[in-house]
Amino acid sequence: MKAVDTNLLELLKKSESFVVPIYQRVYSWDENECEQLWSDIVRAGSRSQLVNHFTGSIVYIERDEGTATSREPNLIIDGQQRVTTVTLLLAALASYLDELPEDQREPRTGFSPAKIRGLYLTNQYNSGDEYFKLILTQRDRVALKSVIQNSALPESDSRVISNFRFFQDKLRTSGATLSDVCSGLDKLVVVDVSLTRGRDDPQLVFESMNATGKKLSQADLIRNFVLMDLEPASQTRLYEQYWYPMERFYQGDNESRFDEFVRHYLTLKSPTHSIPRRDLMYEAFKDYAFELEAKGISREELVVDFSNYSSYFAAMALGREKDRELLSRFTEIDLLARVVHPFLLRAYSDYSDGRLRRSEFIVILDAVISYVFRRAICSIPTNSLNKTFATLENVIDESDYAKSVCARLLTFPDYRRFPTDGEFKEALVNVDLYSLKRKMYFFRKLENDGRKEEVATSEYTVEHIMPQNPNEAWQNALGSDWKNVHERFLHTLGNLTLTGYNPEYSDRPFCEKRDIEGGFRDSPLRLNAGIGQLDRWTEDEIIQRADSLADRSLKIWSRPDVNSEELESFRQQFADSRNFDWSVAHSILGAIPSGFWTNYDNLAEAVGTSAQPMANHLATCPKCFKPYRVLTFDGRVAANFRWSDPSDKRDPIELLRLDGVEVVDGHADPEQKLGSEELLELLEEE
């Protein structure tokens, strides 16, 4: 690797060609960054005492053993945003100078339109791409060529066009002298870093240099990592055949969802289904790639697999599924709980490969929707939901795919339980549905169940039939106990509906709400069926309607159909410690902070097993982190505690003290003990 301080214009002059590799991100500097560069250049140019202005680094891979003056193009791996922006300013300057009288076209020696284009922008005796000193990727390439050639600009959303126009405007209106602009450009200095293919590691250099400038996304980092070390021909083939089609899924409003996909993909592929931290996904991806390489799996095979799973995610989460019945269910799940996606990636892969029938896939999706929504209505904490679905694939029996998944959902204990019909109905009737985050989803699904032509409920708002501010007419209608009735039932299912006439209804008496134009008597919504035929709206009517709607809800968000004998068989299979999924225990153990401990019962309850299997696992599993922090109910090290490694002779009491746990007379401080709910709170909450 060669690194020297270099005048940027001299570097452009001596280098015949810089090419941005096909896998690099498009040009992305915005107006704010152009404004900063412009200010730096004008400031440097206007200060005679300032000799140089440092503006970052340019890192490029030389072809063969060439230098910056070789005829082969150099591949830029860092600094393309800076080089491109300076190129745009030079092109705008040349274009502006063309408009001036001839005697004003060279405000500083060497800065005439012809010299700017001939020295810094083009190789005037070459043709084709070799004519241009800088070649960008994809859509930016055509735009930059038009700018440099001073030809008609194409219709494009490329920032090349908008930033070129920005600099044109600055040259015309900013008040900065052309001499200062030229002088500032002439003072720009960069660190010229040239790498030799096969000798230097461009990826390591790229990562270390990416501390400044416009921060790269996870997509940029992963793409560069995957493709950078490959030969140019392989880069182009893999990028065009796999990466670019995949990248198009994540444009515009979906850009942020690439990171989400990567996280779900890595969670699925992890042997322990560990969920990578959002700020460490790039590192996790590299670790996974290196693990594959150690197993003889090539970078190309990784790209193909990654691309396939990305298409599954796009189908489920980005609305690209063509099967309407599947799409409607994917849309619901994406709205209710995105933590389901690691498991669904596995299921969709099996569906795509023919291992999971469409009918079974629909059964699974319906079960997942019911499981997630029932739990939300019943206010069951969600802090372990991500781990539940990350590990759900462990129980899949491909010979009885749907039933094995449904049975596992039905046999989850305690905090992971699938609410029964009784628990779900009681919650539906009594909870504050008006404050429910997904209340519009609930009413949309309730209204459109069984309809072939869906009602666009987004055009409606939630209406309190008994109003939030009951006037005297309402108080009289509700009776002497009106305050209690209002407090108990105001935000509950029986009193809530949808309407497009919320302002008109206001706090009117029930009969007026019923009979006015657009009132309940005329409502086309199924949710309002029967209300228009009532003479009054009191506690009895609210209870009856709630009971009816709750019964409908039980059928819409139903529990899976697995008979008791099959369920018991699955329950025994899941309870077998040899088949039990211990990954939640591993995650909790790894998350217990210093200065705390727990006991066997609490950890077992959090994981969904009993104390004895938990103790047996701790004694035999090398993946259990700091197992000495799991003690008896009264804070003692168990009499039969043993390390998974028989040669380990460390004293658990000493380790507890080193961890910040106070131990007196062999008993850990009870104030430092974590209960089962506190253990669950340690798991990351989505």
PDB file of N, CA and C in Angstrom, residues 382-413:
ATOM      1  N   THR A 382     -44.409  -8.772  25.530  1.00  0.00           N
ATOM      2  CA  THR A 382     -43.851  -9.225  24.243  1.00  0.00           C
ATOM      3  C   THR A 382     -42.335  -9.333  24.261  1.00  0.00           C
ATOM      4  N   ASN A 383     -41.697  -9.150  25.448  1.00  0.00           N
ATOM      5  CA  ASN A 383     -40.246  -9.021  25.449  1.00  0.00           C
ATOM      6  C   ASN A 383     -39.494 -10.284  25.067  1.00  0.00           C
ATOM      7  N   SER A 384     -40.150 -11.423  24.979  1.00  0.00           N
ATOM      8  CA  SER A 384     -39.455 -12.629  24.525  1.00  0.00           C
ATOM      9  C   SER A 384     -39.993 -13.136  23.196  1.00  0.00           C
ATOM     10  N   LEU A 385     -40.887 -12.351  22.582  1.00  0.00           N
ATOM     11  CA  LEU A 385     -41.523 -12.809  21.353  1.00  0.00           C
ATOM     12  C   LEU A 385     -40.499 -13.011  20.239  1.00  0.00           C
ATOM     13  N   ASN A 386     -39.484 -12.127  20.190  1.00  0.00           N
ATOM     14  CA  ASN A 386     -38.478 -12.275  19.141  1.00  0.00           C
ATOM     15  C   ASN A 386     -37.750 -13.606  19.265  1.00  0.00           C
ATOM     16  N   LYS A 387     -37.401 -14.003  20.498  1.00  0.00           N
ATOM     17  CA  LYS A 387     -36.697 -15.277  20.695  1.00  0.00           C
ATOM     18  C   LYS A 387     -37.624 -16.458  20.440  1.00  0.00           C
ATOM     19  N   THR A 388     -38.899 -16.303  20.769  1.00  0.00           N
ATOM     20  CA  THR A 388     -39.865 -17.377  20.511  1.00  0.00           C
ATOM     21  C   THR A 388     -39.880 -17.743  19.031  1.00  0.00           C
ATOM     22  N   PHE A 389     -39.962 -16.733  18.175  1.00  0.00           N
ATOM     23  CA  PHE A 389     -40.038 -17.023  16.743  1.00  0.00           C
ATOM     24  C   PHE A 389     -38.676 -17.292  16.116  1.00  0.00           C
ATOM     25  N   ALA A 390     -37.623 -16.784  16.733  1.00  0.00           N
ATOM     26  CA  ALA A 390     -36.286 -17.093  16.220  1.00  0.00           C
ATOM     27  C   ALA A 390     -35.987 -18.575  16.345  1.00  0.00           C
ATOM     28  N   THR A 391     -36.543 -19.215  17.372  1.00  0.00           N
ATOM     29  CA  THR A 391     -36.236 -20.626  17.639  1.00  0.00           C
ATOM     30  C   THR A 391     -37.358 -21.578  17.243  1.00  0.00           C
ATOM     31  N   LEU A 392     -38.468 -21.052  16.754  1.00  0.00           N
ATOM     32  CA  LEU A 392     -39.623 -21.903  16.461  1.00  0.00           C
ATOM     33  C   LEU A 392     -39.315 -22.943  15.392  1.00  0.00           C
ATOM     34  N   GLU A 393     -38.394 -22.614  14.493  1.00  0.00           N
ATOM     35  CA  GLU A 393     -38.096 -23.568  13.421  1.00  0.00           C
ATOM     36  C   GLU A 393     -37.482 -24.859  13.946  1.00  0.00           C
ATOM     37  N   ASN A 394     -36.968 -24.828  15.182  1.00  0.00           N
ATOM     38  CA  ASN A 394     -36.337 -26.028  15.744  1.00  0.00           C
ATOM     39  C   ASN A 394     -37.306 -27.191  15.897  1.00  0.00           C
ATOM     40  N   VAL A 395     -38.606 -26.895  16.007  1.00  0.00           N
ATOM     41  CA  VAL A 395     -39.580 -27.964  16.268  1.00  0.00           C
ATOM     42  C   VAL A 395     -40.236 -28.468  14.991  1.00  0.00           C
ATOM     43  N   ILE A 396     -39.876 -27.921  13.852  1.00  0.00           N
ATOM     44  CA  ILE A 396     -40.550 -28.300  12.608  1.00  0.00           C
ATOM     45  C   ILE A 396     -40.332 -29.775  12.296  1.00  0.00           C
ATOM     46  N   ASP A 397     -41.434 -30.456  12.092  1.00  0.00           N
ATOM     47  CA  ASP A 397     -41.417 -31.839  11.620  1.00  0.00           C
ATOM     48  C   ASP A 397     -41.945 -31.802  10.186  1.00  0.00           C
ATOM     49  N   GLU A 398     -41.061 -31.950   9.213  1.00  0.00           N
ATOM     50  CA  GLU A 398     -41.466 -31.767   7.818  1.00  0.00           C
ATOM     51  C   GLU A 398     -42.490 -32.806   7.361  1.00  0.00           C
ATOM     52  N   SER A 399     -42.590 -33.921   8.072  1.00  0.00           N
ATOM     53  CA  SER A 399     -43.608 -34.915   7.709  1.00  0.00           C
ATOM     54  C   SER A 399     -44.999 -34.494   8.191  1.00  0.00           C
ATOM     55  N   ASP A 400     -45.058 -33.583   9.154  1.00  0.00           N
ATOM     56  CA  ASP A 400     -46.330 -33.057   9.658  1.00  0.00           C
ATOM     57  C   ASP A 400     -46.113 -31.580   9.985  1.00  0.00           C
ATOM     58  N   TYR A 401     -45.778 -30.841   8.950  1.00  0.00           N
ATOM     59  CA  TYR A 401     -45.217 -29.491   9.097  1.00  0.00           C
ATOM     60  C   TYR A 401     -46.119 -28.552   9.909  1.00  0.00           C
ATOM     61  N   ALA A 402     -47.315 -28.329   9.401  1.00  0.00           N
ATOM     62  CA  ALA A 402     -48.205 -27.351  10.027  1.00  0.00           C
ATOM     63  C   ALA A 402     -48.585 -27.766  11.441  1.00  0.00           C
ATOM     64  N   LYS A 403     -48.871 -29.045  11.626  1.00  0.00           N
ATOM     65  CA  LYS A 403     -49.332 -29.488  12.942  1.00  0.00           C
ATOM     66  C   LYS A 403     -48.230 -29.369  13.985  1.00  0.00           C
ATOM     67  N   SER A 404     -46.978 -29.640  13.592  1.00  0.00           N
ATOM     68  CA  SER A 404     -45.882 -29.539  14.562  1.00  0.00           C
ATOM     69  C   SER A 404     -45.688 -28.090  15.001  1.00  0.00           C
ATOM     70  N   VAL A 405     -45.813 -27.154  14.070  1.00  0.00           N
ATOM     71  CA  VAL A 405     -45.675 -25.739  14.421  1.00  0.00           C
ATOM     72  C   VAL A 405     -46.842 -25.289  15.297  1.00  0.00           C
ATOM     73  N   CYS A 406     -48.053 -25.641  14.885  1.00  0.00           N
ATOM     74  CA  CYS A 406     -49.235 -25.235  15.657  1.00  0.00           C
ATOM     75  C   CYS A 406     -49.216 -25.840  17.059  1.00  0.00           C
ATOM     76  N   ALA A 407     -48.784 -27.087  17.152  1.00  0.00           N
ATOM     77  CA  ALA A 407     -48.728 -27.740  18.458  1.00  0.00           C
ATOM     78  C   ALA A 407     -47.732 -27.036  19.370  1.00  0.00           C
ATOM     79  N   ARG A 408     -46.623 -26.583  18.799  1.00  0.00           N
ATOM     80  CA  ARG A 408     -45.654 -25.878  19.648  1.00  0.00           C
ATOM     81  C   ARG A 408     -46.237 -24.560  20.154  1.00  0.00           C
ATOM     82  N   LEU A 409     -46.938 -23.841  19.292  1.00  0.00           N
ATOM     83  CA  LEU A 409     -47.567 -22.597  19.736  1.00  0.00           C
ATOM     84  C   LEU A 409     -48.584 -22.862  20.848  1.00  0.00           C
ATOM     85  N   LEU A 410     -49.316 -23.969  20.714  1.00  0.00           N
ATOM     86  CA  LEU A 410     -50.358 -24.296  21.689  1.00  0.00           C
ATOM     87  C   LEU A 410     -49.800 -24.800  23.011  1.00  0.00           C
ATOM     88  N   THR A 411     -48.576 -25.321  23.006  1.00  0.00           N
ATOM     89  CA  THR A 411     -48.013 -25.897  24.237  1.00  0.00           C
ATOM     90  C   THR A 411     -47.025 -24.975  24.938  1.00  0.00           C
ATOM     91  N   PHE A 412     -46.816 -23.778  24.401  1.00  0.00           N
ATOM     92  CA  PHE A 412     -45.957 -22.837  25.112  1.00  0.00           C
ATOM     93  C   PHE A 412     -46.591 -22.520  26.468  1.00  0.00           C
ATOM     94  N   PRO A 413     -45.792 -22.521  27.540  1.00  0.00           N
ATOM     95  CA  PRO A 413     -46.349 -22.246  28.867  1.00  0.00           C
ATOM     96  C   PRO A 413     -46.267 -20.771  29.237  1.00  0.00           C
TER      97      PRO A 413
END
